[in-house]
Amino acid sequence: MVTLDLQSLIIRFREYLQNKGLSYTPQRRVIFEYLCKERSHFNTEELIASLREKRLKVSRATVYRTLGHLEDAGFLRQVALNSTQIHYEFIANTKHHEHVVCESCGSIIEFSDPQLEERIEAVAAKHNVSITRHNVQIFGICRRCREQVKT
Amino acid sequence: MVTLDLQSLIIRFREYLQNKGLSYTPQRRVIFEYLCKERSHFNTEELIASLREKRLKVSRATVYRTLGHLEDAGFLRQVALNSTQIHYEFIANTKHHEHVVCESCGSIIEFSDPQLEERIEAVAAKHNVSITRHNVQIFGICRRCREQVKT
DNA sequence: CAATATTTGAGATCTAATCTCAAATATATA
DNA sequence: TATATATTTGAGATTAGATCTCAAATATTG
């Protein structure tokens, strides 16, 4: 039962904006719809380049600002796949998952593991921290890359 | 049974350097000893500032280069505590652990949870990835910060 | 419709990280 | 030991991502 429908995502976004006294401007619409349709993982510069390619004119500053709002609103999640760039993923229409990253080819495998999630909850509870988000990254070499090295 | 002794750490570092055909220069020594003695978590700019304060003269470029070697050698581990800076921790003398970060006060709680580690191994195995490193970050609000807000 | 508040965009600024290349050091070789 | 060779360093330039500034444009409110 996952919300994939664009219209209902837009409604959720508009509600969020309204609650904050913000308006649903054309720029915010462009960015939001683009992300809903096209993207799962991305970093901001990639996104800016893609928008530019499609002649969707939104300034760099507005993109950064809008991503901040989308993160606050819970549509985006920062994932720590790489250390010198903010990397996001759109989460409103996918189920929660973590990442395995191949350090050789950069490919990303998504996984979800309920037992792992349980442990994370347990750890947070044990330290009396009310959890807002979490991240798990596993880095390694994927099978394909291991096989290529052998050759 | 943890190696805390500076001398044996230095020996390990020198062995690593030797194997790679690199030399144990005064600059590398300064950085390494400083990290062994003073630091657990740090980012590179902080480290550069600290060295400068202590009048330990090593250029920025050399610090960045040396940290790269130390990471390769397994003395440092990148931890994803913050998205726009590389954050390291010195791991040669501590046991493996993960982090809970308070988003309000920035305090860091270290924890280790064998069951969680087990799940990570299991996931990597399932996807046939030979694991090189992993990271778990839990973000939230610590008890102290929650209590302060109430007031 | 006027007054007020919000948002945008262009470009400046900041910061982290990397690169460049000549000078300094270190190492190997004769 | 002298010479040749390779490595390392440091100062500063460069790059890249992110943020800031502020006037102009747009939206909202009374």
Coordinates of C-alpha atoms (C1' of nucleotides) in Angstrom, one line a residue:
Chain A
M1 CA 0.0 0.0 0.0
V2 CA 2.4 2.6 -1.2
T3 CA 1.4 6.1 -2.3
L4 CA 2.7 6.3 -5.9
D5 CA 0.1 8.7 -7.2
L6 CA 1.5 12.1 -8.2
Q7 CA -1.7 14.0 -7.3
S8 CA -1.8 12.8 -3.7
L9 CA 2.0 13.6 -3.3
I10 CA 1.3 17.1 -4.5
I11 CA -1.5 17.5 -2.1
R12 CA 0.7 16.4 0.7
F13 CA 3.4 18.9 -0.3
R14 CA 0.9 21.7 -0.6
E15 CA -0.5 20.9 2.8
Y16 CA 3.0 21.0 4.2
L17 CA 3.7 24.4 2.6
Q18 CA 0.4 25.8 3.8
N19 CA 1.1 24.8 7.4
K20 CA 4.4 26.6 7.2
G21 CA 2.9 29.7 5.6
L22 CA 4.8 29.0 2.4
S23 CA 3.4 29.0 -1.1
Y24 CA 3.3 26.5 -3.9
T25 CA 5.3 28.5 -6.4
P26 CA 6.0 27.4 -10.0
Q27 CA 9.6 26.7 -9.1
R28 CA 8.7 24.5 -6.2
R29 CA 6.2 22.7 -8.4
V30 CA 8.8 22.1 -11.1
I31 CA 11.3 20.6 -8.7
F32 CA 8.8 18.6 -6.8
E33 CA 7.2 17.0 -9.8
Y34 CA 10.5 16.3 -11.4
L35 CA 11.6 14.5 -8.3
C36 CA 8.4 12.5 -8.0
K37 CA 8.6 11.4 -11.6
E38 CA 12.2 10.9 -12.4
R39 CA 14.4 10.5 -9.4
S40 CA 15.3 8.2 -6.6
H41 CA 19.0 8.9 -5.7
F42 CA 20.6 12.1 -6.7
N43 CA 22.8 14.8 -5.5
T44 CA 22.0 18.5 -5.8
E45 CA 24.3 19.3 -8.6
E46 CA 23.1 16.4 -10.7
L47 CA 19.6 17.6 -10.2
I48 CA 20.4 21.1 -11.2
A49 CA 22.1 19.9 -14.3
S50 CA 19.1 17.7 -15.2
L51 CA 16.6 20.5 -14.8
R52 CA 18.8 22.7 -16.9
E53 CA 18.9 20.1 -19.6
K54 CA 15.1 19.9 -19.7
R55 CA 15.0 23.7 -19.9
L56 CA 13.2 23.9 -16.6
K57 CA 14.5 27.2 -15.3
V58 CA 15.0 27.2 -11.6
S59 CA 18.0 28.9 -10.0
R60 CA 20.6 27.0 -8.0
A61 CA 19.7 28.9 -4.9
T62 CA 16.1 27.9 -5.2
V63 CA 16.9 24.3 -5.8
Y64 CA 19.0 24.2 -2.6
R65 CA 16.3 26.0 -0.7
T66 CA 13.5 23.7 -2.0
L67 CA 15.4 20.6 -1.2
G68 CA 15.7 21.8 2.4
H69 CA 11.9 22.2 2.6
L70 CA 11.4 18.8 1.0
E71 CA 13.7 17.3 3.6
D72 CA 11.8 19.0 6.4
A73 CA 8.6 17.8 4.9
G74 CA 9.8 14.2 4.9
F75 CA 9.9 13.7 1.2
L76 CA 13.7 13.5 1.0
R77 CA 16.2 11.7 3.0
Q78 CA 19.9 12.4 3.2
V79 CA 21.9 9.3 2.5
A80 CA 25.6 9.2 3.3
L81 CA 26.9 7.5 0.2
N82 CA 29.8 9.8 -0.4
S83 CA 31.5 12.2 2.0
T84 CA 31.8 15.5 0.2
Q85 CA 28.3 16.0 -1.2
I86 CA 24.9 15.8 0.1
H87 CA 23.2 12.9 -1.4
Y88 CA 19.4 12.6 -1.3
E89 CA 16.8 10.0 -2.1
F90 CA 13.1 10.6 -2.6
I91 CA 11.3 8.5 -0.1
A92 CA 7.6 9.4 -0.3
N93 CA 6.8 6.6 -2.6
T94 CA 9.2 3.9 -1.7
K95 CA 9.5 1.7 1.3
H96 CA 12.3 2.3 3.8
H97 CA 15.6 0.8 2.8
E98 CA 19.4 1.0 3.2
H99 CA 22.3 0.8 0.8
V100 CA 25.1 -1.3 -0.2
V101 CA 27.6 0.6 -2.4
C102 CA 30.3 -1.0 -4.6
E103 CA 33.5 1.0 -4.1
S104 CA 34.7 -0.1 -7.4
C105 CA 31.9 0.6 -9.9
G106 CA 29.7 2.8 -7.7
S107 CA 26.6 0.7 -8.1
I108 CA 24.0 0.9 -5.4
I109 CA 22.0 -2.0 -4.1
E110 CA 19.0 -1.2 -2.0
F111 CA 18.0 -3.5 0.8
S112 CA 15.7 -3.6 3.7
D113 CA 16.2 -5.8 6.7
P114 CA 13.6 -5.7 9.4
Q115 CA 15.9 -7.3 12.0
L116 CA 18.5 -4.6 11.4
E117 CA 15.9 -1.9 11.8
E118 CA 14.8 -3.5 15.0
R119 CA 18.3 -3.3 16.4
I120 CA 18.5 0.3 15.5
E121 CA 15.3 1.1 17.4
A122 CA 16.6 -0.9 20.3
V123 CA 19.9 1.0 20.4
A124 CA 18.2 4.4 20.3
A125 CA 15.8 3.3 23.0
K126 CA 18.7 2.0 25.2
H127 CA 20.4 5.4 25.0
N128 CA 17.2 7.3 25.5
V129 CA 17.4 9.1 22.2
S130 CA 14.2 9.8 20.3
I131 CA 15.2 8.8 16.8
T132 CA 14.6 11.2 13.9
R133 CA 16.4 9.3 11.1
H134 CA 19.1 6.8 10.6
N135 CA 21.5 5.6 7.9
V136 CA 23.2 2.3 7.2
Q137 CA 25.8 2.1 4.5
I138 CA 27.7 -1.0 3.6
F139 CA 30.7 -0.5 1.3
G140 CA 32.4 -3.3 -0.5
I141 CA 33.2 -4.9 -3.8
C142 CA 30.4 -6.4 -5.7
R143 CA 30.6 -9.8 -7.3
R144 CA 30.8 -8.5 -10.9
C145 CA 33.8 -6.3 -10.0
R146 CA 35.5 -9.1 -8.1
E147 CA 35.2 -11.3 -11.1
Q148 CA 36.6 -8.7 -13.4
V149 CA 39.7 -8.3 -11.4
K150 CA 40.5 -12.0 -11.7
T151 CA 40.6 -11.8 -15.4
Chain B
M1 CA 43.2 -7.0 24.5
V2 CA 43.5 -3.7 22.7
T3 CA 46.7 -2.2 21.4
L4 CA 47.0 1.1 23.2
D5 CA 50.7 1.4 23.2
L6 CA 52.1 4.2 21.1
Q7 CA 55.3 2.4 20.2
S8 CA 53.5 -0.6 18.7
L9 CA 51.2 1.7 16.7
I10 CA 54.2 3.5 15.3
I11 CA 55.7 0.2 14.3
R12 CA 52.6 -0.8 12.5
F13 CA 52.5 2.5 10.7
R14 CA 56.1 2.2 9.7
E15 CA 55.6 -1.3 8.4
Y16 CA 52.7 -0.2 6.3
L17 CA 54.8 2.6 4.8
Q18 CA 57.7 0.4 4.1
N19 CA 55.5 -2.1 2.3
K20 CA 54.3 0.7 0.1
G21 CA 57.7 2.1 -0.5
L22 CA 56.9 5.2 1.5
S23 CA 59.0 6.8 4.1
Y24 CA 58.3 7.7 7.7
T25 CA 58.9 11.5 7.3
P26 CA 58.8 13.9 10.2
Q27 CA 55.5 15.3 8.9
R28 CA 53.9 11.9 8.9
R29 CA 55.3 11.2 12.3
V30 CA 53.8 14.4 13.7
I31 CA 50.4 13.7 12.3
F32 CA 50.3 10.1 13.4
E33 CA 51.5 10.7 16.9
Y34 CA 49.1 13.6 17.3
L35 CA 46.2 11.4 16.3
C36 CA 47.3 8.5 18.4
K37 CA 47.5 10.7 21.5
E38 CA 44.8 13.3 21.1
R39 CA 42.0 12.4 18.9
S40 CA 39.1 10.1 18.3
H41 CA 36.7 12.0 16.2
F42 CA 37.8 14.9 14.0
N43 CA 37.5 16.4 10.6
T44 CA 40.5 17.5 8.6
E45 CA 40.1 21.2 9.0
E46 CA 39.9 20.8 12.8
L47 CA 43.0 18.7 12.8
I48 CA 44.9 21.3 10.7
A49 CA 43.8 24.0 13.1
S50 CA 44.9 22.0 16.2
L51 CA 48.3 21.2 14.7
R52 CA 48.8 24.9 13.9
E53 CA 47.9 25.8 17.4
K54 CA 50.5 23.5 18.7
R55 CA 53.0 25.0 16.3
L56 CA 53.4 21.6 14.6
K57 CA 54.1 22.7 11.1
V58 CA 52.6 20.5 8.4
S59 CA 51.0 21.9 5.3
R60 CA 47.4 21.4 4.6
A61 CA 48.2 19.3 1.5
T62 CA 50.4 17.0 3.5
V63 CA 47.7 16.5 6.1
Y64 CA 45.2 15.6 3.5
R65 CA 47.6 13.2 1.9
T66 CA 48.6 11.6 5.1
L67 CA 45.1 11.0 6.2
G68 CA 44.6 9.2 3.0
H69 CA 47.5 6.9 3.8
L70 CA 46.2 6.3 7.3
E71 CA 42.8 5.4 6.0
D72 CA 44.4 2.9 3.6
A73 CA 46.4 1.5 6.4
G74 CA 43.3 1.0 8.5
F75 CA 44.1 3.5 11.2
L76 CA 41.3 5.8 10.3
R77 CA 37.7 5.2 9.4
Q78 CA 35.4 7.7 7.7
V79 CA 32.2 8.2 9.5
A80 CA 29.3 10.0 8.0
L81 CA 28.3 12.3 10.7
N82 CA 27.8 15.3 8.6
S83 CA 27.3 15.6 4.9
T84 CA 29.7 18.3 3.7
Q85 CA 32.9 17.3 5.4
I86 CA 34.9 14.1 5.7
H87 CA 34.8 13.1 9.3
Y88 CA 37.3 10.5 10.6
E89 CA 37.8 8.5 13.7
F90 CA 41.0 6.9 14.8
I91 CA 40.3 3.2 15.2
A92 CA 43.5 1.5 15.8
N93 CA 43.1 1.6 19.6
T94 CA 39.4 1.3 20.1
K95 CA 36.9 -1.4 19.4
H96 CA 34.5 -1.2 16.6
H97 CA 31.5 0.9 17.2
E98 CA 28.8 3.0 15.6
H99 CA 27.3 6.4 16.5
V100 CA 24.2 8.1 17.8
V101 CA 24.3 11.8 17.1
C102 CA 22.1 14.3 18.8
E103 CA 20.8 16.7 16.1
S104 CA 20.2 19.4 18.7
C105 CA 23.4 19.6 20.7
G106 CA 25.7 17.6 18.4
S107 CA 26.8 15.2 21.1
I108 CA 28.0 11.8 19.9
I109 CA 27.3 8.5 21.7
E110 CA 29.3 5.5 20.7
F111 CA 27.7 2.1 20.8
S112 CA 28.4 -1.4 19.6
D113 CA 25.8 -4.0 19.1
P114 CA 26.9 -7.4 17.9
Q115 CA 23.5 -8.3 16.7
L116 CA 23.5 -5.3 14.4
E117 CA 26.9 -6.2 13.1
E118 CA 25.7 -9.7 12.4
R119 CA 22.8 -8.4 10.3
I120 CA 25.2 -6.2 8.3
E121 CA 27.4 -9.2 7.6
A122 CA 24.3 -11.2 6.6
V123 CA 23.1 -8.5 4.2
A124 CA 26.5 -8.2 2.5
A125 CA 26.7 -12.0 2.1
K126 CA 23.2 -12.1 0.7
H127 CA 24.0 -9.7 -2.0
N128 CA 27.4 -11.3 -2.6
V129 CA 29.4 -8.2 -1.8
S130 CA 32.7 -8.6 -0.1
I131 CA 32.4 -6.0 2.6
T132 CA 35.2 -3.4 3.1
R133 CA 33.6 -1.1 5.6
H134 CA 30.3 0.0 6.9
N135 CA 28.6 2.8 8.8
V136 CA 25.6 3.1 10.9
Q137 CA 24.4 6.5 12.1
I138 CA 21.4 7.1 14.2
F139 CA 20.2 10.7 14.5
G140 CA 17.8 12.0 17.0
I141 CA 17.3 14.2 20.1
C142 CA 19.0 13.1 23.3
R143 CA 17.2 13.1 26.6
R144 CA 18.9 16.1 27.9
C145 CA 17.8 18.2 24.9
R146 CA 14.3 16.9 25.1
E147 CA 14.1 18.0 28.7
Q148 CA 15.4 21.4 28.0
V149 CA 12.8 22.1 25.4
K150 CA 10.0 21.3 27.8
T151 CA 11.2 24.1 30.2
Chain C
dC1 C1' -5.8 48.6 -5.1
dA2 C1' -2.3 49.6 -1.9
dA3 C1' 0.5 47.7 1.6
dT4 C1' 3.1 43.9 3.3
dA5 C1' 5.3 39.7 3.1
dT6 C1' 7.5 36.0 0.5
dT7 C1' 10.3 34.2 -3.1
dT8 C1' 13.4 34.3 -6.6
dG9 C1' 17.8 34.7 -9.3
dA10 C1' 22.4 36.4 -10.3
dG11 C1' 26.3 36.4 -8.6
dA12 C1' 29.4 37.0 -4.6
dT13 C1' 31.3 34.4 -0.9
dC14 C1' 32.7 30.6 1.9
dT15 C1' 34.6 26.2 2.8
dA16 C1' 36.4 21.7 2.0
dA17 C1' 39.2 19.2 -0.9
dT18 C1' 42.4 18.6 -4.5
dC19 C1' 45.9 19.8 -7.7
dT20 C1' 50.4 21.9 -9.4
dC21 C1' 55.0 22.3 -9.6
dA22 C1' 59.4 23.8 -8.0
dA23 C1' 62.3 23.1 -4.1
dA24 C1' 63.7 20.2 -0.4
dT25 C1' 64.5 15.5 1.3
dA26 C1' 65.4 11.0 1.1
dT27 C1' 67.1 6.7 -1.1
dA28 C1' 69.7 4.0 -4.2
dT29 C1' 73.7 3.3 -7.0
dA30 C1' 78.2 3.6 -8.6
Chain D
dT1 C1' 81.1 9.8 -0.8
dA2 C1' 79.3 11.7 -4.8
dT3 C1' 75.8 11.4 -8.1
dA4 C1' 71.6 10.1 -10.0
dT5 C1' 66.9 9.0 -9.1
dA6 C1' 62.7 9.0 -6.6
dT7 C1' 59.8 10.8 -3.1
dT8 C1' 57.8 14.3 -0.4
dT9 C1' 56.7 18.7 0.9
dG10 C1' 54.6 23.4 1.0
dA11 C1' 52.6 27.6 -1.0
dG12 C1' 49.3 28.9 -3.4
dA13 C1' 46.0 28.1 -7.3
dT14 C1' 42.0 25.7 -8.6
dT15 C1' 37.7 23.2 -8.3
dA16 C1' 33.4 22.0 -6.5
dG17 C1' 29.5 22.1 -3.4
dA18 C1' 26.9 24.9 -0.6
dT19 C1' 25.3 29.2 1.3
dC20 C1' 24.5 34.1 1.5
dT21 C1' 23.1 38.8 -0.2
dC22 C1' 20.0 41.9 -1.8
dA23 C1' 17.3 44.1 -5.3
dA24 C1' 13.6 42.8 -8.3
dA25 C1' 9.6 40.0 -9.0
dT26 C1' 5.7 37.7 -7.3
dA27 C1' 2.2 36.5 -4.2
dT28 C1' -0.9 37.5 -0.3
dT29 C1' -3.6 40.3 2.8
dG30 C1' -6.4 44.0 4.4

